Amino acid sequence: STTVIAPVAYAKVNTDSSGTGTNMSWGAYNSSNGRMEFTFSTALSDANYYVLSEREQYDTHSVNITQKTTTGFRATWLGNDGINPLAPSIFGGVLIVYLIEKINVKN
């Protein structure tokens, strides 16, 4: 067997509204806690996936990923201090979900 790491979902988020990307959608931004809930179009086989998140403009702004399940995850959009919310409409971001699977390969 071999390990395969492949992108399975993509989102470019630069507004505070709900939206749809490739193989996932998200709810509107909650300005009181900085959160957005993301949902996969189809449930994954397990929660052993990686969400690569990158905010435009500054590396000190982050997107914290939590609450991972087979059907989705939570993203919290944070500013320079890593504590206070900073909306995606101010500095957008990209999220790419990578699935990590072992597959059997015939020689």
PDB file of C-alpha atoms in Angstrom:
ATOM      1  CA  SER A   1       0.000   0.000   0.000  1.00  0.00           C
ATOM      2  CA  THR A   2       0.993   3.614  -0.412  1.00  0.00           C
ATOM      3  CA  THR A   3      -0.172   6.890   1.080  1.00  0.00           C
ATOM      4  CA  VAL A   4      -1.914   9.328  -1.241  1.00  0.00           C
ATOM      5  CA  ILE A   5      -2.469  12.969  -0.323  1.00  0.00           C
ATOM      6  CA  ALA A   6      -4.918  14.637  -2.679  1.00  0.00           C
ATOM      7  CA  PRO A   7      -6.919  17.883  -2.665  1.00  0.00           C
ATOM      8  CA  VAL A   8     -10.647  17.164  -2.361  1.00  0.00           C
ATOM      9  CA  ALA A   9     -12.203  20.588  -1.643  1.00  0.00           C
ATOM     10  CA  TYR A  10     -11.421  24.262  -2.227  1.00  0.00           C
ATOM     11  CA  ALA A  11     -12.858  27.590  -1.092  1.00  0.00           C
ATOM     12  CA  LYS A  12     -11.893  31.180  -1.804  1.00  0.00           C
ATOM     13  CA  VAL A  13     -13.608  33.298   0.839  1.00  0.00           C
ATOM     14  CA  ASN A  14     -13.448  37.081   0.565  1.00  0.00           C
ATOM     15  CA  THR A  15     -16.909  38.134   1.753  1.00  0.00           C
ATOM     16  CA  ASP A  16     -18.817  37.689   5.015  1.00  0.00           C
ATOM     17  CA  SER A  17     -21.672  35.920   3.213  1.00  0.00           C
ATOM     18  CA  SER A  18     -22.338  32.226   2.857  1.00  0.00           C
ATOM     19  CA  GLY A  19     -21.008  30.646  -0.310  1.00  0.00           C
ATOM     20  CA  THR A  20     -19.995  27.617  -2.308  1.00  0.00           C
ATOM     21  CA  GLY A  21     -16.593  26.426  -3.472  1.00  0.00           C
ATOM     22  CA  THR A  22     -15.405  23.170  -4.982  1.00  0.00           C
ATOM     23  CA  ASN A  23     -16.915  20.239  -3.044  1.00  0.00           C
ATOM     24  CA  MET A  24     -17.824  22.378  -0.021  1.00  0.00           C
ATOM     25  CA  SER A  25     -19.987  25.271   1.093  1.00  0.00           C
ATOM     26  CA  TRP A  26     -19.959  27.600   4.084  1.00  0.00           C
ATOM     27  CA  GLY A  27     -22.300  29.601   6.260  1.00  0.00           C
ATOM     28  CA  ALA A  28     -22.148  33.348   6.810  1.00  0.00           C
ATOM     29  CA  TYR A  29     -19.369  34.846   8.930  1.00  0.00           C
ATOM     30  CA  ASN A  30     -20.249  35.365  12.603  1.00  0.00           C
ATOM     31  CA  SER A  31     -18.652  38.694  13.546  1.00  0.00           C
ATOM     32  CA  SER A  32     -19.061  38.112  17.300  1.00  0.00           C
ATOM     33  CA  ASN A  33     -16.745  35.072  17.364  1.00  0.00           C
ATOM     34  CA  GLY A  34     -15.032  35.136  13.941  1.00  0.00           C
ATOM     35  CA  ARG A  35     -16.387  31.734  12.914  1.00  0.00           C
ATOM     36  CA  MET A  36     -17.624  30.169   9.700  1.00  0.00           C
ATOM     37  CA  GLU A  37     -18.941  26.616   9.429  1.00  0.00           C
ATOM     38  CA  PHE A  38     -17.837  24.641   6.347  1.00  0.00           C
ATOM     39  CA  THR A  39     -19.705  21.595   5.019  1.00  0.00           C
ATOM     40  CA  PHE A  40     -18.483  19.061   2.465  1.00  0.00           C
ATOM     41  CA  SER A  41     -20.710  18.240  -0.515  1.00  0.00           C
ATOM     42  CA  THR A  42     -20.163  14.547   0.259  1.00  0.00           C
ATOM     43  CA  ALA A  43     -19.046  13.137   3.598  1.00  0.00           C
ATOM     44  CA  LEU A  44     -15.396  12.026   3.717  1.00  0.00           C
ATOM     45  CA  SER A  45     -14.382   8.515   4.816  1.00  0.00           C
ATOM     46  CA  ASP A  46     -12.863   9.870   8.057  1.00  0.00           C
ATOM     47  CA  ALA A  47     -11.710  13.097   9.710  1.00  0.00           C
ATOM     48  CA  ASN A  48      -8.035  12.421   8.921  1.00  0.00           C
ATOM     49  CA  TYR A  49      -7.737  15.319   6.480  1.00  0.00           C
ATOM     50  CA  TYR A  50      -5.690  18.495   6.476  1.00  0.00           C
ATOM     51  CA  VAL A  51      -7.062  21.980   5.849  1.00  0.00           C
ATOM     52  CA  LEU A  52      -4.470  24.322   4.403  1.00  0.00           C
ATOM     53  CA  SER A  53      -5.571  27.895   5.027  1.00  0.00           C
ATOM     54  CA  GLU A  54      -3.889  31.051   3.829  1.00  0.00           C
ATOM     55  CA  ARG A  55      -5.026  34.641   4.238  1.00  0.00           C
ATOM     56  CA  GLU A  56      -4.239  37.215   1.616  1.00  0.00           C
ATOM     57  CA  GLN A  57      -2.039  40.204   2.436  1.00  0.00           C
ATOM     58  CA  TYR A  58      -0.387  39.326   5.746  1.00  0.00           C
ATOM     59  CA  ASP A  59       1.024  36.114   7.231  1.00  0.00           C
ATOM     60  CA  THR A  60       0.185  37.337  10.733  1.00  0.00           C
ATOM     61  CA  HIS A  61      -3.554  36.964   9.998  1.00  0.00           C
ATOM     62  CA  SER A  62      -4.713  33.376  10.402  1.00  0.00           C
ATOM     63  CA  VAL A  63      -7.573  30.950   9.995  1.00  0.00           C
ATOM     64  CA  ASN A  64      -7.827  28.503  12.880  1.00  0.00           C
ATOM     65  CA  ILE A  65      -9.387  25.131  11.924  1.00  0.00           C
ATOM     66  CA  THR A  66     -11.310  23.184  14.595  1.00  0.00           C
ATOM     67  CA  GLN A  67     -14.271  20.814  15.024  1.00  0.00           C
ATOM     68  CA  LYS A  68     -13.212  18.549  12.136  1.00  0.00           C
ATOM     69  CA  THR A  69     -15.719  15.819  11.280  1.00  0.00           C
ATOM     70  CA  THR A  70     -16.378  13.725   8.184  1.00  0.00           C
ATOM     71  CA  THR A  71     -18.978  16.274   7.065  1.00  0.00           C
ATOM     72  CA  GLY A  72     -17.084  19.528   7.656  1.00  0.00           C
ATOM     73  CA  PHE A  73     -15.161  21.818   9.992  1.00  0.00           C
ATOM     74  CA  ARG A  74     -15.110  25.220  11.681  1.00  0.00           C
ATOM     75  CA  ALA A  75     -12.834  28.064  10.585  1.00  0.00           C
ATOM     76  CA  THR A  76     -12.139  31.019  12.886  1.00  0.00           C
ATOM     77  CA  TRP A  77     -10.770  34.105  11.130  1.00  0.00           C
ATOM     78  CA  LEU A  78      -8.239  35.954  13.318  1.00  0.00           C
ATOM     79  CA  GLY A  79      -6.198  39.147  13.087  1.00  0.00           C
ATOM     80  CA  ASN A  80      -2.579  39.924  14.002  1.00  0.00           C
ATOM     81  CA  ASP A  81      -2.927  39.076  17.681  1.00  0.00           C
ATOM     82  CA  GLY A  82      -4.379  35.596  17.019  1.00  0.00           C
ATOM     83  CA  ILE A  83      -7.269  36.367  19.376  1.00  0.00           C
ATOM     84  CA  ASN A  84      -9.570  39.003  17.888  1.00  0.00           C
ATOM     85  CA  PRO A  85     -11.736  38.182  14.855  1.00  0.00           C
ATOM     86  CA  LEU A  86     -10.871  39.774  11.510  1.00  0.00           C
ATOM     87  CA  ALA A  87     -13.501  39.271   8.819  1.00  0.00           C
ATOM     88  CA  PRO A  88     -12.758  37.601   5.474  1.00  0.00           C
ATOM     89  CA  SER A  89     -14.241  40.686   3.777  1.00  0.00           C
ATOM     90  CA  ILE A  90     -11.280  42.682   5.154  1.00  0.00           C
ATOM     91  CA  PHE A  91      -8.609  40.106   4.265  1.00  0.00           C
ATOM     92  CA  GLY A  92      -9.845  37.126   2.276  1.00  0.00           C
ATOM     93  CA  GLY A  93      -8.447  33.650   2.331  1.00  0.00           C
ATOM     94  CA  VAL A  94      -8.197  30.306   0.608  1.00  0.00           C
ATOM     95  CA  LEU A  95      -8.866  26.915   2.172  1.00  0.00           C
ATOM     96  CA  ILE A  96      -7.790  23.667   0.519  1.00  0.00           C
ATOM     97  CA  VAL A  97      -8.750  20.318   2.033  1.00  0.00           C
ATOM     98  CA  TYR A  98      -6.302  17.460   1.515  1.00  0.00           C
ATOM     99  CA  LEU A  99      -7.453  13.890   2.088  1.00  0.00           C
ATOM    100  CA  ILE A 100      -4.845  11.436   3.346  1.00  0.00           C
ATOM    101  CA  GLU A 101      -5.570   7.847   2.338  1.00  0.00           C
ATOM    102  CA  LYS A 102      -3.745   4.565   2.099  1.00  0.00           C
ATOM    103  CA  ILE A 103      -4.436   2.685  -1.096  1.00  0.00           C
ATOM    104  CA  ASN A 104      -3.332  -0.713  -2.303  1.00  0.00           C
ATOM    105  CA  VAL A 105      -1.113  -0.636  -5.366  1.00  0.00           C
ATOM    106  CA  LYS A 106      -0.525  -3.673  -7.554  1.00  0.00           C
ATOM    107  CA  ASN A 107       2.992  -4.173  -8.870  1.00  0.00           C
TER     108      ASN A 107
END
